[in-house]
PDB file of C-alpha atoms in Angstrom:
ATOM      1  CA  GLY O1465     -54.601  53.557 -31.902  1.00  0.00           C
ATOM      2  CA  ASP O1466     -51.489  54.844 -30.189  1.00  0.00           C
ATOM      3  CA  SER O1467     -51.697  56.173 -26.632  1.00  0.00           C
ATOM      4  CA  VAL O1468     -49.730  56.745 -23.455  1.00  0.00           C
ATOM      5  CA  THR O1469     -51.015  56.219 -19.909  1.00  0.00           C
ATOM      6  CA  GLN O1470     -49.108  57.940 -17.187  1.00  0.00           C
ATOM      7  CA  MET O1471     -49.226  57.844 -13.420  1.00  0.00           C
ATOM      8  CA  GLU O1472     -51.472  60.521 -11.983  1.00  0.00           C
ATOM      9  CA  GLY O1473     -49.941  63.121  -9.735  1.00  0.00           C
ATOM     10  CA  PRO O1474     -49.158  65.228  -8.000  1.00  0.00           C
ATOM     11  CA  VAL O1475     -46.172  63.548  -6.415  1.00  0.00           C
ATOM     12  CA  THR O1476     -44.422  65.117  -3.431  1.00  0.00           C
ATOM     13  CA  LEU O1477     -41.084  63.749  -2.248  1.00  0.00           C
ATOM     14  CA  SER O1478     -38.410  64.769   0.189  1.00  0.00           C
ATOM     15  CA  GLU O1479     -34.968  65.595  -1.160  1.00  0.00           C
ATOM     16  CA  GLU O1480     -32.833  62.465  -1.779  1.00  0.00           C
ATOM     17  CA  ALA O1481     -35.881  60.196  -2.014  1.00  0.00           C
ATOM     18  CA  PHE O1482     -36.286  57.628  -4.796  1.00  0.00           C
ATOM     19  CA  LEU O1483     -38.569  58.559  -7.682  1.00  0.00           C
ATOM     20  CA  THR O1484     -40.641  56.343  -9.934  1.00  0.00           C
ATOM     21  CA  ILE O1485     -43.193  57.676 -12.409  1.00  0.00           C
ATOM     22  CA  ASN O1486     -45.044  54.940 -14.238  1.00  0.00           C
ATOM     23  CA  CYS O1487     -45.762  55.063 -17.957  1.00  0.00           C
ATOM     24  CA  THR O1488     -47.364  52.421 -20.166  1.00  0.00           C
ATOM     25  CA  TYR O1489     -48.123  52.662 -23.841  1.00  0.00           C
ATOM     26  CA  THR O1490     -50.244  51.227 -26.621  1.00  0.00           C
ATOM     27  CA  ALA O1491     -48.882  51.280 -30.145  1.00  0.00           C
ATOM     28  CA  THR O1492     -49.744  49.533 -33.371  1.00  0.00           C
ATOM     29  CA  GLY O1493     -46.190  49.550 -34.713  1.00  0.00           C
ATOM     30  CA  TYR O1494     -42.666  50.254 -33.490  1.00  0.00           C
ATOM     31  CA  PRO O1495     -42.660  53.251 -31.186  1.00  0.00           C
ATOM     32  CA  SER O1496     -39.835  55.397 -29.975  1.00  0.00           C
ATOM     33  CA  LEU O1497     -40.399  56.455 -26.371  1.00  0.00           C
ATOM     34  CA  PHE O1498     -39.548  59.704 -24.647  1.00  0.00           C
ATOM     35  CA  TRP O1499     -39.673  61.502 -21.333  1.00  0.00           C
ATOM     36  CA  TYR O1500     -40.054  65.269 -21.472  1.00  0.00           C
ATOM     37  CA  VAL O1501     -39.783  67.677 -18.543  1.00  0.00           C
ATOM     38  CA  GLN O1502     -41.459  71.064 -18.207  1.00  0.00           C
ATOM     39  CA  TYR O1503     -40.226  73.532 -15.629  1.00  0.00           C
ATOM     40  CA  PRO O1504     -42.567  76.332 -14.535  1.00  0.00           C
ATOM     41  CA  GLY O1505     -43.070  78.952 -17.218  1.00  0.00           C
ATOM     42  CA  GLU O1506     -41.093  77.057 -19.838  1.00  0.00           C
ATOM     43  CA  GLY O1507     -41.618  74.775 -22.821  1.00  0.00           C
ATOM     44  CA  LEU O1508     -41.033  71.040 -22.798  1.00  0.00           C
ATOM     45  CA  GLN O1509     -37.459  69.759 -22.829  1.00  0.00           C
ATOM     46  CA  LEU O1510     -36.384  66.290 -23.832  1.00  0.00           C
ATOM     47  CA  LEU O1511     -35.125  64.430 -20.763  1.00  0.00           C
ATOM     48  CA  LEU O1512     -34.328  61.036 -22.272  1.00  0.00           C
ATOM     49  CA  LYS O1513     -35.336  58.679 -25.042  1.00  0.00           C
ATOM     50  CA  ALA O1514     -35.252  55.044 -26.167  1.00  0.00           C
ATOM     51  CA  THR O1515     -35.841  53.800 -29.674  1.00  0.00           C
ATOM     52  CA  LYS O1516     -36.127  50.032 -29.333  1.00  0.00           C
ATOM     53  CA  ALA O1517     -36.918  47.278 -26.866  1.00  0.00           C
ATOM     54  CA  ASP O1518     -34.485  46.936 -23.924  1.00  0.00           C
ATOM     55  CA  ASP O1519     -32.862  50.298 -24.649  1.00  0.00           C
ATOM     56  CA  LYS O1520     -32.179  52.344 -21.530  1.00  0.00           C
ATOM     57  CA  GLY O1521     -32.359  56.108 -21.798  1.00  0.00           C
ATOM     58  CA  SER O1522     -30.546  58.158 -19.189  1.00  0.00           C
ATOM     59  CA  ASN O1523     -29.817  61.802 -18.431  1.00  0.00           C
ATOM     60  CA  LYS O1524     -29.147  63.916 -15.313  1.00  0.00           C
ATOM     61  CA  GLY O1525     -29.512  60.848 -13.064  1.00  0.00           C
ATOM     62  CA  PHE O1526     -32.871  59.874 -14.558  1.00  0.00           C
ATOM     63  CA  GLU O1527     -33.300  56.505 -16.260  1.00  0.00           C
ATOM     64  CA  ALA O1528     -36.028  54.658 -18.131  1.00  0.00           C
ATOM     65  CA  THR O1529     -35.944  51.258 -19.823  1.00  0.00           C
ATOM     66  CA  TYR O1530     -38.054  50.380 -22.869  1.00  0.00           C
ATOM     67  CA  ARG O1531     -39.879  47.181 -21.865  1.00  0.00           C
ATOM     68  CA  LYS O1532     -41.763  45.705 -24.787  1.00  0.00           C
ATOM     69  CA  GLU O1533     -43.087  42.724 -22.809  1.00  0.00           C
ATOM     70  CA  THR O1534     -44.867  45.007 -20.346  1.00  0.00           C
ATOM     71  CA  THR O1535     -45.300  47.960 -22.769  1.00  0.00           C
ATOM     72  CA  SER O1536     -43.769  50.240 -20.174  1.00  0.00           C
ATOM     73  CA  PHE O1537     -41.221  53.047 -19.921  1.00  0.00           C
ATOM     74  CA  HIS O1538     -41.108  53.975 -16.239  1.00  0.00           C
ATOM     75  CA  LEU O1539     -39.003  56.946 -15.179  1.00  0.00           C
ATOM     76  CA  GLU O1540     -36.693  56.521 -12.172  1.00  0.00           C
ATOM     77  CA  LYS O1541     -34.187  58.569 -10.244  1.00  0.00           C
ATOM     78  CA  GLY O1542     -32.298  57.355  -7.213  1.00  0.00           C
ATOM     79  CA  SER O1543     -32.052  60.646  -5.327  1.00  0.00           C
ATOM     80  CA  VAL O1544     -34.208  63.614  -6.277  1.00  0.00           C
ATOM     81  CA  GLN O1545     -33.269  67.240  -5.737  1.00  0.00           C
ATOM     82  CA  VAL O1546     -35.389  70.342  -5.229  1.00  0.00           C
ATOM     83  CA  SER O1547     -34.378  71.424  -8.740  1.00  0.00           C
ATOM     84  CA  ASP O1548     -36.156  68.336 -10.163  1.00  0.00           C
ATOM     85  CA  SER O1549     -39.518  69.873  -9.276  1.00  0.00           C
ATOM     86  CA  ALA O1550     -41.356  70.036 -12.596  1.00  0.00           C
ATOM     87  CA  VAL O1551     -44.006  68.309 -14.678  1.00  0.00           C
ATOM     88  CA  TYR O1552     -42.905  65.120 -16.444  1.00  0.00           C
ATOM     89  CA  PHE O1553     -44.528  63.865 -19.647  1.00  0.00           C
ATOM     90  CA  CYS O1554     -44.148  60.427 -21.163  1.00  0.00           C
ATOM     91  CA  ALA O1555     -44.506  60.388 -24.956  1.00  0.00           C
ATOM     92  CA  LEU O1556     -44.278  58.094 -27.936  1.00  0.00           C
ATOM     93  CA  ARG O1557     -43.874  58.338 -31.648  1.00  0.00           C
ATOM     94  CA  ASP O1558     -44.915  55.357 -33.745  1.00  0.00           C
ATOM     95  CA  LEU O1559     -42.535  55.264 -36.686  1.00  0.00           C
ATOM     96  CA  SER O1560     -44.733  52.833 -38.591  1.00  0.00           C
ATOM     97  CA  ASN O1561     -47.443  55.385 -39.211  1.00  0.00           C
ATOM     98  CA  THR O1562     -47.251  57.938 -41.960  1.00  0.00           C
ATOM     99  CA  GLY O1563     -47.778  61.020 -39.847  1.00  0.00           C
ATOM    100  CA  ASN O1564     -45.350  62.939 -37.723  1.00  0.00           C
ATOM    101  CA  GLN O1565     -47.527  62.733 -34.658  1.00  0.00           C
ATOM    102  CA  PHE O1566     -46.274  62.361 -31.101  1.00  0.00           C
ATOM    103  CA  TYR O1567     -48.584  61.136 -28.347  1.00  0.00           C
ATOM    104  CA  PHE O1568     -48.264  62.531 -24.819  1.00  0.00           C
ATOM    105  CA  GLY O1569     -49.367  61.257 -21.445  1.00  0.00           C
ATOM    106  CA  THR O1570     -51.304  63.515 -19.092  1.00  0.00           C
ATOM    107  CA  GLY O1571     -48.209  64.606 -17.184  1.00  0.00           C
ATOM    108  CA  THR O1572     -47.089  64.036 -13.599  1.00  0.00           C
ATOM    109  CA  SER O1573     -46.311  67.004 -11.392  1.00  0.00           C
ATOM    110  CA  LEU O1574     -43.373  66.430  -9.053  1.00  0.00           C
ATOM    111  CA  THR O1575     -42.587  68.624  -6.076  1.00  0.00           C
ATOM    112  CA  VAL O1576     -39.408  67.949  -4.101  1.00  0.00           C
ATOM    113  CA  ILE O1577     -39.234  69.504  -0.650  1.00  0.00           C
ATOM    114  CA  PRO O1578     -35.981  70.189   1.210  1.00  0.00           C
TER     115      PRO O1578
ATOM    116  CA  ASP A 222     -28.055  75.787 -33.334  1.00  0.00           C
ATOM    117  CA  THR A 223     -30.425  73.419 -31.547  1.00  0.00           C
ATOM    118  CA  GLU A 224     -33.170  75.832 -30.627  1.00  0.00           C
ATOM    119  CA  VAL A 225     -36.696  76.642 -31.555  1.00  0.00           C
ATOM    120  CA  THR A 226     -37.361  80.359 -31.074  1.00  0.00           C
ATOM    121  CA  GLN A 227     -40.854  81.689 -30.456  1.00  0.00           C
ATOM    122  CA  THR A 228     -42.035  85.286 -30.426  1.00  0.00           C
ATOM    123  CA  PRO A 229     -43.611  87.005 -28.663  1.00  0.00           C
ATOM    124  CA  LYS A 230     -43.205  85.394 -25.246  1.00  0.00           C
ATOM    125  CA  HIS A 231     -46.373  87.065 -23.996  1.00  0.00           C
ATOM    126  CA  LEU A 232     -49.336  88.421 -25.923  1.00  0.00           C
ATOM    127  CA  VAL A 233     -52.519  90.058 -24.683  1.00  0.00           C
ATOM    128  CA  MET A 234     -55.233  90.648 -27.242  1.00  0.00           C
ATOM    129  CA  GLY A 235     -58.873  91.580 -27.442  1.00  0.00           C
ATOM    130  CA  MET A 236     -61.455  89.432 -29.126  1.00  0.00           C
ATOM    131  CA  THR A 237     -61.523  91.645 -32.207  1.00  0.00           C
ATOM    132  CA  ASN A 238     -57.767  91.874 -32.691  1.00  0.00           C
ATOM    133  CA  LYS A 239     -55.632  90.166 -35.310  1.00  0.00           C
ATOM    134  CA  LYS A 240     -52.218  89.009 -34.181  1.00  0.00           C
ATOM    135  CA  SER A 241     -49.620  86.411 -35.120  1.00  0.00           C
ATOM    136  CA  LEU A 242     -47.324  84.051 -33.269  1.00  0.00           C
ATOM    137  CA  LYS A 243     -43.985  83.280 -34.889  1.00  0.00           C
ATOM    138  CA  CYS A 244     -41.650  80.313 -34.680  1.00  0.00           C
ATOM    139  CA  GLU A 245     -38.211  79.756 -36.193  1.00  0.00           C
ATOM    140  CA  GLN A 246     -35.762  76.852 -36.244  1.00  0.00           C
ATOM    141  CA  HIS A 247     -32.426  76.380 -38.008  1.00  0.00           C
ATOM    142  CA  MET A 248     -31.851  72.699 -37.319  1.00  0.00           C
ATOM    143  CA  GLY A 249     -32.860  71.606 -40.823  1.00  0.00           C
ATOM    144  CA  HIS A 250     -35.996  69.994 -39.445  1.00  0.00           C
ATOM    145  CA  ARG A 251     -38.726  69.393 -42.018  1.00  0.00           C
ATOM    146  CA  ALA A 252     -41.685  68.896 -39.689  1.00  0.00           C
ATOM    147  CA  MET A 253     -43.066  71.756 -37.587  1.00  0.00           C
ATOM    148  CA  TYR A 254     -45.888  71.710 -35.080  1.00  0.00           C
ATOM    149  CA  TRP A 255     -48.230  73.950 -33.162  1.00  0.00           C
ATOM    150  CA  TYR A 256     -49.485  72.785 -29.791  1.00  0.00           C
ATOM    151  CA  LYS A 257     -51.857  74.425 -27.328  1.00  0.00           C
ATOM    152  CA  GLN A 258     -51.294  73.837 -23.626  1.00  0.00           C
ATOM    153  CA  LYS A 259     -53.634  74.732 -20.801  1.00  0.00           C
ATOM    154  CA  ALA A 260     -52.405  74.893 -17.215  1.00  0.00           C
ATOM    155  CA  LYS A 261     -51.602  71.502 -15.687  1.00  0.00           C
ATOM    156  CA  LYS A 262     -52.499  69.690 -18.936  1.00  0.00           C
ATOM    157  CA  PRO A 263     -50.438  67.992 -21.648  1.00  0.00           C
ATOM    158  CA  PRO A 264     -49.860  69.804 -24.932  1.00  0.00           C
ATOM    159  CA  GLU A 265     -52.683  69.337 -27.438  1.00  0.00           C
ATOM    160  CA  LEU A 266     -51.706  69.037 -31.071  1.00  0.00           C
ATOM    161  CA  MET A 267     -53.183  71.677 -33.361  1.00  0.00           C
ATOM    162  CA  PHE A 268     -51.288  71.501 -36.666  1.00  0.00           C
ATOM    163  CA  VAL A 269     -48.390  69.673 -38.282  1.00  0.00           C
ATOM    164  CA  TYR A 270     -46.480  70.812 -41.347  1.00  0.00           C
ATOM    165  CA  SER A 271     -44.313  68.286 -43.170  1.00  0.00           C
ATOM    166  CA  TYR A 272     -42.004  69.620 -45.856  1.00  0.00           C
ATOM    167  CA  GLU A 273     -43.904  72.928 -45.744  1.00  0.00           C
ATOM    168  CA  LYS A 274     -47.254  71.273 -46.423  1.00  0.00           C
ATOM    169  CA  LEU A 275     -50.034  71.051 -43.874  1.00  0.00           C
ATOM    170  CA  SER A 276     -50.283  67.367 -42.996  1.00  0.00           C
ATOM    171  CA  ILE A 277     -52.386  67.373 -39.824  1.00  0.00           C
ATOM    172  CA  ASN A 278     -55.136  69.747 -38.717  1.00  0.00           C
ATOM    173  CA  GLU A 279     -56.726  68.508 -35.518  1.00  0.00           C
ATOM    174  CA  SER A 280     -60.114  70.102 -36.254  1.00  0.00           C
ATOM    175  CA  VAL A 281     -58.884  73.474 -35.046  1.00  0.00           C
ATOM    176  CA  PRO A 282     -61.353  76.400 -35.350  1.00  0.00           C
ATOM    177  CA  SER A 283     -60.742  78.658 -38.321  1.00  0.00           C
ATOM    178  CA  ARG A 284     -59.927  81.590 -36.050  1.00  0.00           C
ATOM    179  CA  PHE A 285     -56.489  79.916 -35.877  1.00  0.00           C
ATOM    180  CA  SER A 286     -54.714  79.962 -39.231  1.00  0.00           C
ATOM    181  CA  PRO A 287     -51.285  78.378 -39.642  1.00  0.00           C
ATOM    182  CA  GLU A 288     -48.734  79.335 -42.249  1.00  0.00           C
ATOM    183  CA  CYS A 289     -45.367  77.838 -43.154  1.00  0.00           C
ATOM    184  CA  PRO A 290     -43.543  80.339 -45.413  1.00  0.00           C
ATOM    185  CA  ASN A 291     -40.415  78.166 -45.632  1.00  0.00           C
ATOM    186  CA  SER A 292     -38.777  75.219 -43.946  1.00  0.00           C
ATOM    187  CA  SER A 293     -37.455  77.347 -41.064  1.00  0.00           C
ATOM    188  CA  LEU A 294     -40.504  79.432 -40.233  1.00  0.00           C
ATOM    189  CA  LEU A 295     -43.950  78.705 -38.868  1.00  0.00           C
ATOM    190  CA  ASN A 296     -46.623  81.260 -38.073  1.00  0.00           C
ATOM    191  CA  LEU A 297     -49.968  81.053 -36.332  1.00  0.00           C
ATOM    192  CA  HIS A 298     -52.362  83.831 -37.282  1.00  0.00           C
ATOM    193  CA  LEU A 299     -54.993  84.671 -34.690  1.00  0.00           C
ATOM    194  CA  HIS A 300     -58.293  86.427 -35.360  1.00  0.00           C
ATOM    195  CA  ALA A 301     -61.497  86.836 -33.377  1.00  0.00           C
ATOM    196  CA  LEU A 302     -60.293  84.668 -30.527  1.00  0.00           C
ATOM    197  CA  GLN A 303     -62.316  83.794 -27.460  1.00  0.00           C
ATOM    198  CA  PRO A 304     -61.224  84.051 -23.815  1.00  0.00           C
ATOM    199  CA  GLU A 305     -61.092  80.234 -23.654  1.00  0.00           C
ATOM    200  CA  ASP A 306     -58.297  80.369 -26.239  1.00  0.00           C
ATOM    201  CA  SER A 307     -56.012  81.817 -23.576  1.00  0.00           C
ATOM    202  CA  ALA A 308     -53.189  79.296 -23.181  1.00  0.00           C
ATOM    203  CA  LEU A 309     -49.511  78.613 -23.765  1.00  0.00           C
ATOM    204  CA  TYR A 310     -48.880  78.027 -27.471  1.00  0.00           C
ATOM    205  CA  LEU A 311     -45.909  75.821 -28.153  1.00  0.00           C
ATOM    206  CA  CYS A 312     -44.068  75.428 -31.407  1.00  0.00           C
ATOM    207  CA  ALA A 313     -41.966  72.339 -32.013  1.00  0.00           C
ATOM    208  CA  SER A 314     -39.981  70.737 -34.791  1.00  0.00           C
ATOM    209  CA  SER A 315     -38.644  67.308 -35.691  1.00  0.00           C
ATOM    210  CA  GLN A 316     -36.579  65.789 -38.472  1.00  0.00           C
ATOM    211  CA  GLY A 317     -39.773  64.740 -40.206  1.00  0.00           C
ATOM    212  CA  ASN A 318     -38.352  61.582 -41.726  1.00  0.00           C
ATOM    213  CA  ARG A 319     -39.761  58.130 -41.228  1.00  0.00           C
ATOM    214  CA  GLU A 320     -36.420  56.785 -40.123  1.00  0.00           C
ATOM    215  CA  VAL A 321     -36.609  53.571 -38.204  1.00  0.00           C
ATOM    216  CA  SER A 322     -33.177  54.065 -36.749  1.00  0.00           C
ATOM    217  CA  GLY A 323     -33.398  57.681 -35.621  1.00  0.00           C
ATOM    218  CA  ALA A 324     -34.966  58.930 -32.434  1.00  0.00           C
ATOM    219  CA  ASN A 325     -36.730  61.669 -34.361  1.00  0.00           C
ATOM    220  CA  VAL A 326     -36.941  63.843 -31.314  1.00  0.00           C
ATOM    221  CA  LEU A 327     -39.472  66.642 -30.929  1.00  0.00           C
ATOM    222  CA  THR A 328     -37.746  69.914 -29.997  1.00  0.00           C
ATOM    223  CA  PHE A 329     -39.928  72.573 -28.372  1.00  0.00           C
ATOM    224  CA  GLY A 330     -39.706  76.315 -28.134  1.00  0.00           C
ATOM    225  CA  ALA A 331     -40.301  78.136 -24.853  1.00  0.00           C
ATOM    226  CA  GLY A 332     -43.831  79.052 -25.864  1.00  0.00           C
ATOM    227  CA  SER A 333     -45.970  82.130 -26.341  1.00  0.00           C
ATOM    228  CA  ARG A 334     -48.364  82.820 -23.501  1.00  0.00           C
ATOM    229  CA  LEU A 335     -51.567  84.210 -24.934  1.00  0.00           C
ATOM    230  CA  THR A 336     -54.244  86.026 -22.969  1.00  0.00           C
ATOM    231  CA  VAL A 337     -57.507  86.899 -24.699  1.00  0.00           C
ATOM    232  CA  LEU A 338     -59.566  89.570 -22.963  1.00  0.00           C
TER     233      LEU A 338
END
């Protein structure tokens, strides 16, 4: 079946440090991949997406590349800010199945300290 | 309009009460979802409606009853809940089409925080 495995947290970084959050996936078909971010007290917001192999999604300085050969979609940012403190969820939707189901990783909590 | 609106934002109810959570979207999306999220956990899928028909029920207890009156509205009726049902309830929507080319993004509302006493 489809699933997402995400790096366990919590992660604590100093401002301007480099961020990587690992995400790997298992899918039976042709997944689209997503990173969502959840700030305290809010719902999930789409951060970036990629729909096919070698696509790079990017937004607000965050990037992730869809790597089919390693079934990965790692999230990176070159210089984090305090305002990036949030929980990050990797997700996939397998367009080859008949449902409208999205699969989420367990989430990685990021705290950025000044 | 690219929003999913949920009401109320906060709800406190007793175990014998009947209440409802409401969700509305005007993006023309044809799939709508209810998720339950506990603190520090990922959202857990409860129900999916596709084209106003219930397509997925993840073995949710009958004290939760979903309703999709039309393509823009989704309700979750609550009755005889337990304290362990206290959580953030998230509504979401997506295009609902099996398009290979689209991203078919899931758009979330801000959630309704439910406390069961």
